[in-house]
Amino acid sequence: MLKSMIKQRAGLLAKLVAAVFLVGALAGFVSPETALAEYVYEGNYNMPDGTAEKRFGAGAFVTYNGIATINTKISDLRIEGDLPEGLNVKIQHRDPEGDYIRVEGLPVKEGEYKYSFILYQKSDTSPEGYIRWNWTHKINPSQDPYIATKSIKGTVSENISAKLEAKNFDGDVTWSLQEGSSEKLKEYGLTFDNGTISGTPAKEGTFDIGVMAKGKKNGEDAAKDGTVTITIGAKGAKPVDEEKEEDDHHHEEVKWSPDALTVRYFVDGHYATNLKSGKIQQGDAAKVVFTASKPVGWTEAFSFNLSFDDKTDYTLKNGILTLYIPSDYIKVGRRYALMGMDQGGHVHIYADTDAELGTVTTAPLNLPGYAMELIYID
């Protein structure tokens, strides 16, 4: 499979403006043009340590046998394993070296993480082909106060009582809500009492509240604010598989492509780690709706679903989505956009908000659905 992917994509690399220099020791392999599953390079890299709840940003350039490569172009970036929750990967251009792979964001959990970048590279000073780059990344525990509770889930008409958790304060804390959050809780039938959210939800939906914890740290006053996402599901909701059998054209049988996609979803100040996606074939009715909604002059590339915890559903997706475009569809001067279909069969169009050649990034989706499609115009 790798060999066919390489042959299909090798001819498209010259069209990329993005280039990458990754810092690390890489070892040479045979050319992928003469091997089925070998890599031109495979190497290891230890990222600088990060700290939970503290902004992190670092990157790396590629070397070949310890020598910096020149004018390296990178495409078809994929990730195996799990990035530290809250971090994202970006490709940035740096003159005169080329593109730069950067990992940044707000890590939320301590631990040691291992993940790999698999990408196709072309350089003036090293062999062209696939690279596998294995990274180790340590996130140290935060020593500063922070709010550990990020989300709360409940069900309509079923009582909930959830206590917010704050860490690294000396002793107990007092809690308060930020402006507008009390009214939002009341709308859903919930109340707030010094860090405990309770009540019987009156309706389903997803919303955010702002909270603040105050206490002591090393004998001095300390405070930390944060956002908590509350998701209220429908009572007696059927499993996704049963819904697919009974629902409308959105749930017609689909065929998943083996081509996985790299998709990042930023919501509530962090990147979701439970999102999976890949190219799919939508049902015939859904295809008709997408095609009819496509702007004049634009071309459909492929469809994909947003699957959280291996489920597709109509919960509100209100985060920012970034799709890393497969190299087959990358072309200098080409413009991209995404289409998303909601629960009622209406299609929403999201313009690309970033300036990167290899990605398309949306404004907040506000989409009660999961079916998406990449479109482009030359």
Coordinates of C-alpha atoms in Angstrom, one line a residue:
M1 CA 0.0 0.0 0.0
L2 CA 2.9 2.4 0.9
K3 CA 4.5 1.8 -2.5
S4 CA 1.3 2.8 -4.4
M5 CA 0.9 5.8 -2.2
I6 CA 4.5 6.9 -2.9
K7 CA 4.1 6.5 -6.7
Q8 CA 0.8 8.5 -6.6
R9 CA 2.2 11.3 -4.6
A10 CA 5.8 11.6 -5.7
G11 CA 4.9 13.6 -8.8
L12 CA 3.0 16.2 -6.8
L13 CA 5.8 17.2 -4.4
A14 CA 7.2 19.9 -6.8
K15 CA 3.9 21.8 -6.5
L16 CA 4.4 22.3 -2.8
V17 CA 5.7 25.5 -1.4
A18 CA 6.0 24.2 2.1
A19 CA 9.4 22.8 3.2
V20 CA 10.6 21.4 6.5
F21 CA 13.9 21.1 8.3
L22 CA 13.5 18.8 11.4
V23 CA 16.2 18.8 14.0
G24 CA 17.3 15.3 15.1
A25 CA 19.5 12.4 14.2
L26 CA 18.1 10.4 11.3
A27 CA 19.5 7.1 9.8
G28 CA 19.4 6.3 6.1
F29 CA 17.3 3.6 4.5
V30 CA 16.8 2.4 0.9
S31 CA 14.7 4.4 -1.5
P32 CA 11.0 3.8 -1.2
E33 CA 10.9 3.5 -5.0
T34 CA 12.6 0.1 -4.6
A35 CA 11.0 -1.1 -1.3
L36 CA 7.5 -1.7 -0.2
A37 CA 7.6 -0.7 3.4
E38 CA 11.0 0.9 4.0
Y39 CA 11.7 4.5 4.9
V40 CA 14.3 6.7 3.5
Y41 CA 15.0 7.9 7.0
E42 CA 13.9 6.8 10.5
G43 CA 15.1 8.6 13.5
N44 CA 14.4 9.5 17.1
Y45 CA 14.0 12.9 18.7
N46 CA 13.4 14.0 22.3
M47 CA 11.2 17.1 22.5
P48 CA 12.0 19.6 25.3
D49 CA 9.9 19.0 28.4
G50 CA 6.6 20.7 28.8
T51 CA 4.5 21.5 31.9
A52 CA 0.9 20.8 32.3
E53 CA -1.3 23.9 32.0
K54 CA 1.5 26.0 30.7
R55 CA 1.7 27.2 27.1
F56 CA 4.2 25.1 25.1
G57 CA 5.8 25.8 21.7
A58 CA 8.8 24.0 20.1
G59 CA 9.8 22.6 16.8
A60 CA 12.6 20.9 14.9
F61 CA 14.5 20.9 11.6
V62 CA 15.4 17.7 9.7
T63 CA 19.0 16.6 9.4
Y64 CA 20.4 13.7 7.4
N65 CA 23.2 11.8 9.2
G66 CA 23.6 14.8 11.4
I67 CA 23.9 17.4 8.6
A68 CA 21.2 19.9 8.0
T69 CA 19.3 19.3 4.7
I70 CA 18.8 22.1 2.2
N71 CA 15.4 23.2 0.8
T72 CA 13.5 20.2 2.2
K73 CA 9.9 19.9 1.0
I74 CA 7.4 17.9 3.0
S75 CA 4.0 16.5 2.2
D76 CA 1.5 13.9 3.3
L77 CA 2.1 14.5 7.0
R78 CA 0.5 11.8 9.2
I79 CA 0.8 11.0 12.9
E80 CA 0.9 7.7 14.7
G81 CA 0.3 7.5 18.4
D82 CA -1.1 10.3 20.6
L83 CA 0.2 13.8 21.0
P84 CA 0.0 15.2 24.5
E85 CA -3.6 16.3 24.9
G86 CA -3.9 20.0 24.1
L87 CA -1.0 20.2 21.6
N88 CA -1.2 20.5 17.9
V89 CA 1.2 20.3 14.9
K90 CA 1.7 23.0 12.4
I91 CA 4.0 23.4 9.4
Q92 CA 5.5 26.9 9.1
H93 CA 7.7 28.3 6.4
R94 CA 11.2 29.6 7.2
D95 CA 13.4 31.3 4.7
P96 CA 15.8 30.3 3.4
E97 CA 15.7 26.8 5.1
G98 CA 12.1 25.8 4.3
D99 CA 9.1 24.6 6.2
Y100 CA 9.3 24.1 9.9
I101 CA 7.3 21.6 12.0
R102 CA 6.1 23.1 15.2
V103 CA 4.3 21.5 18.1
E104 CA 2.4 24.0 20.3
G105 CA -0.6 24.5 22.5
L106 CA -1.6 24.1 26.2
P107 CA -0.8 20.5 27.5
V108 CA -3.4 19.5 30.1
K109 CA -2.1 16.1 31.4
E110 CA 1.3 15.1 32.7
G111 CA 3.0 12.0 31.4
E112 CA 5.5 10.7 28.9
Y113 CA 4.2 10.5 25.3
K114 CA 5.6 8.7 22.3
Y115 CA 4.3 9.4 18.8
S116 CA 5.7 9.3 15.2
F117 CA 5.5 11.6 12.2
I118 CA 5.2 9.9 8.9
L119 CA 5.8 12.3 6.0
Y120 CA 7.1 12.4 2.4
Q121 CA 10.2 14.6 2.0
K122 CA 12.2 15.9 -0.9
S123 CA 15.5 17.8 -0.4
D124 CA 18.4 19.1 -2.4
T125 CA 20.9 17.3 -0.1
S126 CA 19.1 14.0 0.9
P127 CA 17.2 11.2 -0.7
E128 CA 13.6 11.7 -1.6
G129 CA 11.0 9.5 0.1
Y130 CA 9.1 8.7 3.3
I131 CA 10.4 9.5 6.7
R132 CA 9.4 8.0 10.0
W133 CA 10.4 10.2 12.9
N134 CA 9.8 8.9 16.4
W135 CA 9.3 11.6 19.1
T136 CA 9.4 11.3 22.9
H137 CA 7.7 14.1 24.7
K138 CA 7.5 14.5 28.5
I139 CA 4.9 16.7 30.2
N140 CA 5.8 17.5 33.8
P141 CA 3.2 18.0 36.5
S142 CA 2.2 21.7 36.9
Q143 CA 3.2 23.3 40.2
D144 CA 0.9 26.2 39.7
P145 CA -2.8 26.1 40.6
Y146 CA -5.1 25.0 37.8
I147 CA -8.6 23.8 37.2
A148 CA -8.5 20.1 36.4
T149 CA -12.2 19.6 35.5
K150 CA -12.6 20.3 31.7
S151 CA -16.0 18.8 31.0
I152 CA -19.2 17.4 32.6
K153 CA -21.7 15.1 31.0
G154 CA -25.3 14.5 31.9
T155 CA -28.7 13.2 30.6
V156 CA -32.0 15.0 30.2
S157 CA -34.4 14.3 33.2
E158 CA -31.7 12.5 35.1
N159 CA -30.2 14.2 38.2
I160 CA -26.5 15.0 38.2
S161 CA -24.2 16.3 40.9
A162 CA -20.6 17.1 39.8
K163 CA -17.9 18.6 41.9
L164 CA -15.3 20.7 40.1
E165 CA -11.7 19.9 40.9
A166 CA -8.8 22.4 41.3
K167 CA -5.2 21.3 41.8
N168 CA -2.0 22.7 43.4
F169 CA -3.8 25.0 45.8
D170 CA -2.8 24.7 49.5
G171 CA -6.0 23.4 51.0
D172 CA -9.6 24.1 50.1
V173 CA -10.7 26.7 47.5
T174 CA -13.8 28.8 47.0
W175 CA -15.5 28.8 43.6
S176 CA -17.4 31.4 41.6
L177 CA -18.9 31.7 38.2
Q178 CA -17.9 34.2 35.5
E179 CA -20.5 36.6 34.1
G180 CA -23.3 34.9 32.1
S181 CA -22.5 31.4 33.3
S182 CA -25.2 31.3 36.0
E183 CA -27.9 32.2 33.5
K184 CA -26.7 29.5 31.1
L185 CA -26.9 26.9 33.9
K186 CA -30.4 28.0 34.8
E187 CA -31.5 27.7 31.2
Y188 CA -30.6 24.0 31.4
G189 CA -32.2 23.5 34.8
L190 CA -28.8 23.4 36.7
T191 CA -27.4 25.2 39.7
F192 CA -24.0 26.1 41.0
D193 CA -23.0 25.9 44.7
N194 CA -19.3 26.6 45.5
G195 CA -17.9 24.3 42.8
T196 CA -20.7 21.8 42.6
I197 CA -23.0 21.7 39.6
S198 CA -26.2 19.9 40.2
G199 CA -29.8 19.6 39.1
T200 CA -32.0 17.7 36.7
P201 CA -31.2 18.9 33.1
A202 CA -34.3 20.2 31.3
K203 CA -33.0 19.9 27.7
E204 CA -30.1 18.5 25.7
G205 CA -27.3 20.5 24.3
T206 CA -23.6 21.5 24.8
F207 CA -22.5 24.8 26.4
D208 CA -19.5 26.3 28.2
I209 CA -19.4 28.1 31.5
G210 CA -16.5 30.2 33.0
V211 CA -15.4 29.3 36.5
M212 CA -12.8 30.7 39.0
A213 CA -11.1 29.0 41.9
K214 CA -9.5 31.1 44.7
G215 CA -7.3 29.8 47.6
K216 CA -3.8 29.9 48.9
K217 CA -0.5 28.9 47.3
N218 CA 2.7 29.1 49.4
G219 CA 0.9 31.2 51.9
E220 CA -0.2 33.8 49.3
D221 CA -3.6 34.4 47.7
A222 CA -4.0 32.6 44.4
A223 CA -6.7 32.4 41.8
K224 CA -7.2 30.5 38.6
D225 CA -10.0 30.7 36.0
G226 CA -11.0 28.2 33.4
T227 CA -13.8 26.9 31.1
V228 CA -15.9 23.8 31.7
T229 CA -17.9 22.3 28.8
I230 CA -21.2 20.7 29.8
T231 CA -22.9 18.2 27.5
I232 CA -26.4 17.1 28.1
G233 CA -27.5 14.1 26.1
A234 CA -31.1 12.9 25.2
K235 CA -32.7 10.5 27.6
G236 CA -32.9 7.0 26.2
A237 CA -30.8 7.8 23.2
K238 CA -30.2 4.8 21.0
P239 CA -26.8 3.6 20.1
V240 CA -25.3 5.0 17.0
D241 CA -25.6 1.7 15.1
E242 CA -29.4 1.6 15.7
E243 CA -29.9 5.2 14.7
K244 CA -28.2 4.5 11.4
E245 CA -30.7 1.8 10.6
E246 CA -33.7 4.0 11.2
D247 CA -32.6 7.5 10.4
D248 CA -32.7 9.5 7.2
H249 CA -30.1 9.7 4.4
H250 CA -27.4 10.9 6.8
H251 CA -27.2 7.4 8.2
E252 CA -27.1 5.4 5.0
E253 CA -24.4 2.8 4.9
V254 CA -21.0 4.3 4.2
K255 CA -17.7 2.6 3.2
W256 CA -14.7 3.8 5.0
S257 CA -11.6 4.3 3.0
P258 CA -8.3 2.9 4.3
D259 CA -6.8 6.4 3.9
A260 CA -6.7 7.9 7.3
L261 CA -6.8 11.7 7.6
T262 CA -5.0 14.0 10.0
V263 CA -7.7 16.2 11.5
R264 CA -7.4 18.4 14.6
Y265 CA -10.3 19.8 16.6
F266 CA -9.7 22.7 19.0
V267 CA -12.4 23.3 21.6
D268 CA -12.5 24.6 25.2
G269 CA -8.8 25.7 25.0
H270 CA -7.4 22.3 24.0
Y271 CA -7.3 19.8 21.1
A272 CA -9.6 16.8 21.3
T273 CA -7.7 13.5 21.4
N274 CA -10.7 11.3 20.8
L275 CA -11.2 12.4 17.2
K276 CA -10.6 10.0 14.3
S277 CA -11.3 10.6 10.6
G278 CA -10.8 9.1 7.2
K279 CA -12.0 9.4 3.7
I280 CA -15.4 7.8 3.2
Q281 CA -18.1 7.3 0.6
Q282 CA -21.3 8.9 1.7
G283 CA -24.7 7.4 0.9
D284 CA -26.3 8.3 -2.4
A285 CA -28.7 10.8 -0.9
A286 CA -26.0 12.6 1.1
K287 CA -23.9 12.8 -2.1
V288 CA -26.7 14.6 -3.9
V289 CA -27.1 17.1 -1.1
F290 CA -23.4 17.9 -1.0
T291 CA -23.1 18.3 -4.7
A292 CA -26.2 20.5 -4.9
S293 CA -24.8 22.8 -2.2
K294 CA -21.3 23.1 -3.7
P295 CA -20.6 26.7 -4.9
V296 CA -20.4 27.2 -8.6
G297 CA -16.9 26.6 -10.0
W298 CA -15.7 24.5 -7.0
T299 CA -14.7 20.8 -7.2
E300 CA -15.5 18.1 -4.7
A301 CA -12.4 16.3 -3.4
F302 CA -13.6 13.7 -0.9
S303 CA -16.0 13.2 2.1
F304 CA -15.1 12.4 5.7
N305 CA -16.8 12.0 9.0
L306 CA -16.0 13.4 12.4
S307 CA -15.9 10.4 14.7
F308 CA -15.4 11.0 18.5
D309 CA -14.8 8.0 20.7
D310 CA -15.5 5.9 17.5
K311 CA -19.0 7.3 17.2
T312 CA -20.7 9.7 14.7
D313 CA -23.6 11.7 16.1
Y314 CA -25.4 15.0 15.9
T315 CA -24.0 16.6 19.1
L316 CA -23.0 20.2 18.5
K317 CA -19.5 20.6 17.1
N318 CA -18.6 24.2 18.1
G319 CA -14.8 23.9 17.9
I320 CA -12.2 25.0 15.3
L321 CA -11.4 22.2 12.7
T322 CA -8.1 21.8 10.9
L323 CA -7.7 19.3 8.1
Y324 CA -4.3 18.4 6.8
I325 CA -4.8 18.1 3.1
P326 CA -3.4 14.9 1.4
S327 CA -0.7 15.7 -1.1
D328 CA -2.9 14.4 -4.0
Y329 CA -5.0 17.6 -3.6
I330 CA -2.3 20.2 -2.9
K331 CA -1.6 22.7 -5.7
V332 CA 0.0 26.1 -5.6
G333 CA -2.7 28.8 -6.0
R334 CA -5.6 26.4 -5.1
R335 CA -8.2 27.6 -2.6
Y336 CA -9.9 25.2 -0.2
A337 CA -13.1 25.1 1.9
L338 CA -15.1 22.6 3.9
M339 CA -18.7 21.7 3.7
G340 CA -20.6 20.2 6.7
M341 CA -24.1 18.7 6.8
D342 CA -26.3 19.2 9.9
Q343 CA -29.0 17.1 11.4
G344 CA -31.7 18.7 9.2
G345 CA -29.8 18.0 5.9
H346 CA -28.6 21.6 5.5
V347 CA -25.1 22.2 4.3
H348 CA -22.8 24.8 5.9
I349 CA -19.8 26.1 4.0
Y350 CA -16.6 27.0 6.0
A351 CA -14.0 29.2 4.3
D352 CA -10.3 28.4 4.9
T353 CA -9.0 30.8 7.6
D354 CA -5.3 30.0 7.5
A355 CA -2.6 30.9 5.0
E356 CA -0.9 27.5 4.9
L357 CA -0.8 25.5 1.7
G358 CA -1.2 22.1 3.3
T359 CA -4.1 22.8 5.7
V360 CA -7.6 24.1 5.8
T361 CA -8.8 25.7 9.0
T362 CA -12.4 26.7 9.8
A363 CA -13.9 29.3 12.1
P364 CA -15.9 27.6 15.0
L365 CA -18.1 25.1 13.2
N366 CA -21.4 25.4 15.2
L367 CA -22.5 22.2 13.4
P368 CA -25.0 19.7 14.9
G369 CA -23.6 16.9 12.6
Y370 CA -20.6 15.0 11.6
A371 CA -20.5 14.6 7.7
M372 CA -17.9 16.8 6.0
E373 CA -16.5 17.3 2.6
L374 CA -13.4 19.0 1.2
I375 CA -13.9 21.2 -1.8
Y376 CA -11.4 23.4 -3.8
I377 CA -11.2 25.9 -6.7
D378 CA -8.2 26.6 -9.0

